Structures are given as C-alpha cells and as structure tokens.
Amino acid sequence: DLSTVDVILISNYHCMMALPYITEHTGFTGTVYATEPTVQIGRLLMEELVNFIERVPKAQSASLWKNKDIQRLLPSPLKDAVEVSTWRRCYTMQEVNSALSKIQLVGYSQKIELFGAVQVTPLSSGYALGSSNWIIQSHYEKVSYVSGSSLLTTHPQPMDQASLKNSDVLVLTGLTQIPTANPDGMVGEFCSNLALTVRNGGNVLVPCYPSGVIYDLLECLYQYIDSAGLSSVPLYFISPVANSSLEFSQIFAEWLCHNKQSKVYLPEPPFPHAELIQTNKLKHYPSIHGDFSNDFRQPCVVFTGHPSLRFGDVVHFMELWGKSSLNTVIFTEPDFSYLEALAPYQPLAMKCIYCPIDTRLNFIQVSKLLKEVQPLHVVCPEQYTQPPPAQSHRMDLMIDCQPPAMSYRRAEVLALPFKRRYEKIEIMPELADSLVPMEIKPGISLATVSAVLHTKDNKHLLQPPPRPAQPTSGKKRKRVSDDVPDCKVLKPLLSGSIPVEQFVQTLEKHGFSDIKVEDTAKGHIVLLQEAETLIQIEEDSTHIICDNDEMLRVRLRDLVLKFLQKF
Amino acid sequence: MPEIRVTPLGAGQDVGRSCILVSIAGKNVMLDCGMHMGFNDDRRFPDFSYITQNGRLTDFLDCVIISHFHLDHCGALPYFSEMVGYDGPIYMTHPTQAICPILLEDYRKIAVDKKGEANFFTSQMIKDCMKKVVAVHLHQTVQVDDELEIKAYYAGHVLGAAMFQIKVGSESVVYTGDYNMTPDRHLGAAWIDKCRPNLLITESTYATTIRDSKRCRERDFLKKVHETVERGGKVLIPVFALGRAQELCILLETFWERMNLKVPIYFSTGLTEKANHYYKLFIPWTNQKIRKTFVQRNMFEFKHIKAFDRAFADNPGPMVVFATPGMLHAGQSLQIFRKWAGNEKNMVIMPGYCVQGTVGHKILSGQRKLEMEGRQVLEVKMQVEYMSFSAHADAKGIMQLVGQAEPESVLLVHGEAKKMEFLKQKIEQELRVSCYMPANGETVTLPTSPSIPVGISLGLLKREMVQGLLPEAKKPRLLHGTLIMKDSNFRLVSSEQALKELGLAEHQLRFTCRVHLHDTRKEQEMALRVYSHLKSVLKDHCVQHLPDGSVTVESILIQAAAPSEDPGTKVLLVSWTYQDEELGSFLTSLLKKGRHLTQPPPLPSPSWTEPGLHFRTVGALSEQTLRSHPWGQRPCVMCPPRQLFPAKEKLGSGLSCLYSCAWAPKRWLGQGVPDSSFQ
C-alpha cells in the first residue's frame, strides 16, 4: 500500500523510470528526494521513452491473452512472463511532469530531517551524474543504502566511501550486470571494432540511452578518431532529447569528477563533445526525419535508442543496415541481452559485437569496499549470495563477507538485525545546572534526574519540573491531599549496604536503648525490644517490622536512609 | 557560561573589506576576507594582527568562509593566507572558487602593473591560496571537524553567492554575505529555512531604502539609455565584470531585440566575456527561467553585444559601453569616463553602490569638478544617473530574511552606521529581536544556553511516550531517570538500569507494620472483610484477594494473623517497600481505624497512579517475567525482589505467600523471630 510510504529516495536516473506510476495513481502522498542531475536526466530518459512509444500508437491492444488459462498455452517467453495483469500502459509526458514536480531536490552530503526521527543524506556513488547512495540514520543507528556505485574514474564525482563507515547495516544492490567484463577493455574493443568497420566502408550502430555511458564513449572517440584517421567520419546522435542531454551534461560541473570540474574553472565546457559539435564531427537530431535525412552521409556512426531494439529510431537502422555484412551493431548497454534483442531481426548479415560497459561495482570491488567500510551487517538481494546460475562454479561471483550477508527477495519483509536502545534527548541548561552528580566509580558519575518531558516533532526535551523537587517528604503532601499536585516526586531506588555496628551506634545516639543484635545466615537482625521492633539487615535489603507507629517508623527510616545511596 | 563572540575586522558600520570573526562554542571562524576599495594603503586589508600577534593564524582559526567573489569579500584572501600565513581550510561555493582567482589576478594586475605597488601578493600566491579552498555545494553539510559544521544557502546577489550557517552542537550563527531577496533577470532570490540560529549576521547596504518595483527601475533605465542614444550620445555603464553586468546585458539585449535597435553595445574586453562563459557553465545557479530555457537558448549568448576595443571610445556616434570596474576607481571605466565626461550629450549610469573615496561616489554626491591624478581637474558635464540595480536586499528584504530564519538576535554589518541605526530600531521594534551593530574591532558577546544532548535509553523514553497518549497527556509529566556520566558520554537511563550497569545491587528497604484489631473472627474471614472494605474505599486502586487469604492493594500486601496468646485480637500485617511508602503508610492508618470506618478520608492521589510512575513498582522485574506472570503487574511485595516468582511446583506448599517465597509471617510471629533460613 503505497499511501503508507512516507519517503522515496531515488539513487540515480535509471532507478526512477517507474516513478509516475507511483506518484500519480496509488495514493502516495509522501516526499520524493533526488539530486538535480538525477531529476533532469531522468526527465530526459522518460521523455525519450514516451516519445518513442507515442510514435507507434496502437489502435487496439490485446489483453485476452493475459488470462491465466490462455497464457499457460502460449509459447515460451509469454508463458513465463510474471504478473502480466499488472502490466501498464506507458505514462504520458503530463504524468511525467506531474511526477517530477513532486521531487525535492537535494545535494550531496545534505542532511535531510525526516519527521525529526531520522536523517537521510545522499552521497556521491560515482556511477552517473548525480547518482547517490543514501545514509539513513538516527542518532544511534546508521543504515547505508548502496545502489549503483562505481569505483572507476569516469565522468561523475567519485564515490564517497568514507561516509559509509560505521554503518550498522549496509544494503547493497545495483551491482554490475556483467561481472566478468572489464569496462576498460570493453571500451577499447568498442573503439577498435568501430574503426575496423568504418575503414571497411561500413556503418556502425550503437543502441544506447541518451545519457550516461554515451558521454564517455564520445570522449573516447574524441581522442581516438584522430589517431585512427577517422576524423572525417560523421558521428550522429539521434534522440528526441539528444540536444538537451548534451547541453545538460555541460552544466553540472559540481557533480563531475575533479578533472572536469577544473576545466569549468578555466572556463571551458567539461566534456569534449562540445568541441565535437563545434567542429561538426558530432551532429545531433531529434529523429531520423527532417534535417537528418538531408545531412546523412555514409559510412557513419549512429548513436540512438532504444537499447532494447524494440522501439525508437534504432529499429530503422537495424532494418536499413541489417542486410549488409559491412555494417556492425555494437551493444554497450548491459541492461538487455543482446541475443534476445536481435532475435526478431534474424537472419542478420551485419556483424554484432557485444561489449557491455557496466561501470558498477563487481564482486572484487565489493569485497574491497566492505573491508574498507566495515559494516556490522550486509543486506543484499538473494541473487548476490550465490554464483550466477549460468556460471555456478564461479564462487568468486558472489558476495563474501563476515557475518554472511542477509538476503532478501521480492516482496519480502526483512527485519534488520539491530535493536534500538538509545535516542537523543536534550537537557535544558537550567535543568542541567540543577543536577547534582556524584562520583560512584572513578570517572563515572551519576545524577538523578526528575524532569518534565516535552516531545515535539519527535524531538525530546527535558525541562526543569515546574516546582522545585521536594525532598522525600511524602507526609507533608498527604495533609494537603485535596490539592492534587501536578507532579510528584518519585521515591528513588536505594543502593549500598548498612554496616550493622555503625547502625547500632547511630540508633543509640538517637535514643534507642535495649538494642540486641543477632546474626543470621545472610546478615543481622537488630531488635529494639522496647519498641517491639525488629530490623532485619541483609547485604541488599533491610526490613523494618514494627507496630503501627508512624513516628517510630519514619525515624527508623531516616536513620536507615543515611547509610544508603539514592538513585 | 557559553557564549558567541563576534568581532568585525572590516565591514563593521562600513562597506568594504568584509571580515568578521566569530567564536562559537570554542571554534573560531573567519567570515569573508575582503579588501576596501576606498583605500590604497594599509587600511585596504583587515587588520589580521588582531587575531594573533605572533602565533600562526592556522592555530587560531578553524576555518575561513568566503560568501562570494566580490573583492570586498575575498580581495584580501591571498594576502591573508600566503603573506600573513594561514593553512587551514577555506570554504566557498564552486562558482566562487572558479571566478575568485580571476578577479584577484585582475585586481593584482591593476595594483602592481598599473599603480606599481610593491609588496603585493603575486600570481603564484593566488594559485597557492586557491589550493587551500574546499568547494561546497548548496545545502551540503560540511563537517569541518567533529563538532563544527557549515552549510551554504542560495543568496542571489551574484553567481555563486551563498549564505552560510555555522553550527556547533545546538548553537548556530548564520552569515548572509550579500544577498538579494527578489529574483532578477538572471538570478533567483535568496532563501533560507527556519533554522532559528542564535545569531544572524546580515548585510545592511540598503538598510533605509525600500526600492520601488523593479519593473519601474528597468523601464526608467531603458528609457534613459534609449533617449541618450537617440540624440547621438554615448552611454557609459560602469559595472563589475560579474553580476550586474550580466543582468543589464540581458535587459538591454532583450530591449534591443524588441525595438530592433542598431546602436552598438560593447562590453569591455577580457574579463567580462570570460564571465559570460562562467554563467553558461553554471546555469544551475541562475534563476528558474534561464535554467528552463537554456537548452533552446542560452541567455548568456548575446547577439547585440560585442567586445569592446579601446579605440572604439573615440568613434563618433552613439554607443553603449559596459566597462569595468563599477565604482570608476580605476581601469577601463575610468579611462572612458575621462574621455566622455566633457560632453553633455553623454551619460554615465551608475547601477550600483559606490564606496566612499571612489570617483563613482564623488560624482554621485554631486561633485562636478574632480581632481584627478597629476593635479588635473576634470569637469564633468555628462549626465550622471544613479539607478540601484545592486542585488542587495533592501530594508524590506532584510526584514523578510530575519523573519524567515527566526534568529534569537541580529547583527548588522556591511552598511553605514546611520542607516544601520535606523534598521536596528526597526528590527528591535517590529520583530522584537535584539540587534547589534559593532564597529570594526568591537566585540559583541552573546551568552547562549545550549541544551545538552544526552542519550536516553529507549525503554525509559517509550515508557514515557506511551503515557503521553493517556487523556492526562496535557499535564506536564515527570520523567525520572539516572544520568550516567562517563568521560564525555552522557546517558540517561532508568534508575534500575543505572544500578545494573554499574554493578550495584539495589538495596530494598521494606516496612512491615502490625495493625492490632480486636476481632474474634477467623483470619480468613477477617481478610475477606478487609478486602471488601478496601475494595469499596479504594476505588481507584487495584485491590485483590488472593487464594491464600492475603489481600493486596497495588503492591502492598496485607495479611491477617492471629497471635497465639489472645484469640480476640487479630493482627493485620501490612508490608510495603520504601518506594511505596505513601500508600503503605496511608493504608496502615486506614486499617487502624478499623472496620467501623465506612467513609474513608479523602484519599491522597498516590503517586503510582500518576501516569509515568508505574514502572517503579515493577522496577526490578523484566518485562518478560511480568507478562508471563498471572499477577500481571503486581509482584508479591513480601518477596525480596530477585526471587519474586519461583517455579510453579512450589505453589500451594502451604506457605503464606502465594508464591512461596521465604516470607511466612504466621510462623515467625508465632515464634517471635523469623527464621531467615526458612524455605
């Protein structure tokens, strides 16, 4: 029930594609937090998606097959699809705008108070522009949520690891999809394959998202094409948001790595694609229609979406270039299986290269990170606790930590293994002044506190009691029993033990005579024969047994109390 | 007594060389490090010897914060860090970090290359100084050390200008730097949350001004420029490279476009052009509208405004020139001014504040004959116009910000003493906030009373919170606990827990009173009578009759016994602990009056019925024990605390206490002395 959700924290722009479904139709009334680049680029991704989908309007949509009995009979991928009844139509731009308008922008290391109870803080995760990990903490507990992080140096600000230290629980997710591929090697392969194809007169198609790795690829190509003698080959970037994406990338200086930041200080654009555009090497178009058809020259390199090859301009290029073995399609986005993506286009003559570039953490980096950060507990999706099913012998492809990671599954509630024991409370200075600490052990002092508790917005404050606390004189108040006091002083607990001899001496001093002391197994019994009173003294208890003589009882009580400490 | 101390080294009842020292909870922070444009001698920099005579500044300052890149806020920074010597962190926002060194270099060039000053900081010093800078994001909480944290808020004014919150524990100070409360054509308005600082240090440049609507001013400005160029005059607008320059450029650019004017607009070279690049790259720091439209059209790419060349100044015909610096105290603007001043067709528009001593200030105050360097006298025939386009908050804006932040007190800097006085009164009267306006070198001391944060055990707190839900919640509730102070670690726990943690045993003090009654009935019967009597009298209390014949009232145990020697006398044994003294002693007096007592005296409202106090009665028991026990919250009071609920097998063994603890009143009364080994 999403109306019970108070807050949504968004880690990066890939993680917010379903946001309109939550904010628009579920009764969710909470707050969404995200960084500015996440929102801006997330908007671009959604805008592209909506645009692609709206280009292929469907007059009718089949839904009868969603009936379980029919679905059972369908061929494989459809048969196994889960929860088809919950499948939705793509949202509209209006819903996107409405959803995004509900997001509160935050900056890295900004402390955001939630209901006075917890504080959340986004930290740089190093994966994408504005991508964040989150710390959720109270004064005594700390949970870190690490999702989609990267330790590699690409364009975003490096990951902030130091702030993750001392976590009670670290939730770890969004690891690399391709743990076996090295992103650096993949970039090299990407460039060499691209060069090879172009030299042979073929075209290169790169299905990709309009933001993210494409910036790094363009930067690599910027350095590479001159040395490879390809500077005359046009680069085309086709997306409804191509221009916005390229422009936005240049203005988020504060979210970039140090190198790029210092470029802005010069002042120069942080990404070299500005120069590529200026020199006309890189051209961007909202779609293949319009200007593009006039400018189109082959051989060329085309960056376009959608990486699933199911919709968007990429479909046209697959149709156009698929039949020639001179051409190459290079898959760089790790989100889709390239074989499945290509299936409907078979048979294909064009070359297919798969060099997925996923800069997110791999398992070696995870174990390094965990060693560095030392969380008390690690929580992660179940998949990470065992090797991938396809490579079940690769024991290195799983999270290995001590104590073993707790795993969770979809729609499962997991209780985090810590017990909250303390919370912060403020003591007003006036009250603090009135406290009388006594040293119990070296370095440890105690003070009894009786104060009025004020709680507002989950913040607690202790104020001095409205009246000065009366010493333990319950009797006085009894006489004015009509006047019910607002605040009562509670009798303190007692501690210590009573030395019998001194006690007896004190009794004698106070006019008790005829005192008899008997030893028992656990202590002593002091008999005041005249008063028919018996005081049983043990190590940790004293029992006064007397006739109903209040005066006597109070006298004895006060004498006993002299020997005891109050708490 | 903790206190916050503030000493302005500059900008105290003055505009220029902003530099304010703040001591808060033992931390020393320097806010801004500016130069004074009205002086060319030692007075242009703050007197850093105030901080320390011979020690290193680094040892005395925890950090330096620069609010924005204007030279009167950062101009002394290389002098301070490299020549006086400071190696600690310097905090500023990213745009400030980017632009500040360029302005410093520019300032250095004018001072050294043009005026030939010696003993000035070098380019290398500027670079070294900038290496000590740590850039901060808006709203980022920067932990300077374990205790001191700072946070930047958007201030408008110029690109990258920020207000800073300085916080140690629960004490905090907000320094506004320069700010603007109304959004303009390229920047947004300053904003701060209700952070309730102990002190708000605010600029007060326009302490007495309440500016008319911005639209009118803009229209006025455009009209004047338009009229002058129409009649063939030249318009000089002295500006600082960054800030108003961009604002007015946008204004003129849109006007030229709308009116389709062809008169050239020039921008003095170098710096200003570069400045526009910064604005393009730091779009997130500009206002909403520019941020939204920058993809389609970057507002800082001007079509009508071209770079200025020195030779253009002598060109015939109308033109508009933006030239630096803004106060006509040096550089290109002054050169052009000298060339054009003699012609009454021309016009100079001063769009911002001018510091005393500058040419700008002189012509604005009506001087028409200026003594220039080399004893020349320059007669000013051109029209002089002043239009406040400075992006400073006016009196209304300052009041608005004070209202937003809700500080305990306000301290005015960066303004003229007379005007401050006025604003001070206004703030004290209208907002009822104490207000200070120290002069340079004068220290304001504010006592603070920070609350002391301690950890409270959740058990204790929750117990209290639950009580808070009761109908009596509005009554102030007392919380009782023990504060354990170990080193610097303070924890508030329940008394029981404190004893346990310290390894101290609780000492149970118990009273048992014998109440003698004349009654011939059997003990059981008597107990039953006592029970029904108490039940009818003590309606607010839990009175129970136990199977073994004893009666309990809350945690107080009453048993009837028959001393062997006299069958007509019965003894009621009433037993309670020290913690239940009030009820215990009340009960004995009640019972003493015997069964004849039908109308009870008014009952004291015993403390344990008071919300929040229950726990004491069940103190030593773990919650687990309580829940599993048939008695619920009422343990046997006869038992020493740690053997309250023995195993079930012992039940019904014929002992007086239902729960078969060692206490057996019948037996020892009969024998006179209890046998403590009895089991």
mmCIF file of N, CA and C in Angstrom, chain B residues 7 104 115 175 259 263 269 427 436 447 500 644 670:
data_model
loop_
_atom_site.group_PDB
_atom_site.id
_atom_site.type_symbol
_atom_site.label_atom_id
_atom_site.label_comp_id
_atom_site.label_asym_id
_atom_site.label_seq_id
_atom_site.Cartn_x
_atom_site.Cartn_y
_atom_site.Cartn_z
ATOM 1 N N THR B 7 33.443 39.704 16.242
ATOM 2 C CA THR B 7 34.245 40.909 16.088
ATOM 3 C C THR B 7 34.426 41.201 14.608
ATOM 4 N N LEU B 104 40.918 38.209 -8.521
ATOM 5 C CA LEU B 104 42.084 38.541 -7.713
ATOM 6 C C LEU B 104 43.267 38.891 -8.611
ATOM 7 N N LYS B 115 49.621 50.569 -11.003
ATOM 8 C CA LYS B 115 49.963 51.554 -9.980
ATOM 9 C C LYS B 115 51.366 51.343 -9.453
ATOM 10 N N TYR B 175 25.544 33.646 8.550
ATOM 11 C CA TYR B 175 26.145 34.834 7.936
ATOM 12 C C TYR B 175 25.607 34.941 6.516
ATOM 13 N N MET B 259 13.052 46.403 -29.884
ATOM 14 C CA MET B 259 12.945 47.683 -30.564
ATOM 15 C C MET B 259 13.685 47.690 -31.895
ATOM 16 N N VAL B 263 22.130 50.595 -32.704
ATOM 17 C CA VAL B 263 23.231 51.244 -31.988
ATOM 18 C C VAL B 263 24.093 50.168 -31.318
ATOM 19 N N THR B 269 36.555 44.413 -22.666
ATOM 20 C CA THR B 269 37.130 43.133 -23.102
ATOM 21 C C THR B 269 37.507 42.196 -21.968
ATOM 22 N N ILE B 427 14.167 46.615 13.533
ATOM 23 C CA ILE B 427 14.195 45.182 13.840
ATOM 24 C C ILE B 427 13.799 44.952 15.288
ATOM 25 N N TYR B 436 22.446 44.121 17.074
ATOM 26 C CA TYR B 436 23.740 44.737 17.366
ATOM 27 C C TYR B 436 24.337 45.316 16.097
ATOM 28 N N PRO B 447 25.585 35.719 25.307
ATOM 29 C CA PRO B 447 25.532 34.473 26.075
ATOM 30 C C PRO B 447 24.534 33.519 25.415
ATOM 31 N N LYS B 500 22.160 -1.525 37.515
ATOM 32 C CA LYS B 500 22.612 -2.763 36.911
ATOM 33 C C LYS B 500 23.929 -2.517 36.166
ATOM 34 N N LEU B 644 11.105 -13.280 43.171
ATOM 35 C CA LEU B 644 9.676 -12.997 43.218
ATOM 36 C C LEU B 644 8.825 -14.139 42.727
ATOM 37 N N GLY B 670 4.559 -16.317 65.392
ATOM 38 C CA GLY B 670 4.361 -17.284 66.455
ATOM 39 C C GLY B 670 5.649 -17.513 67.223
#
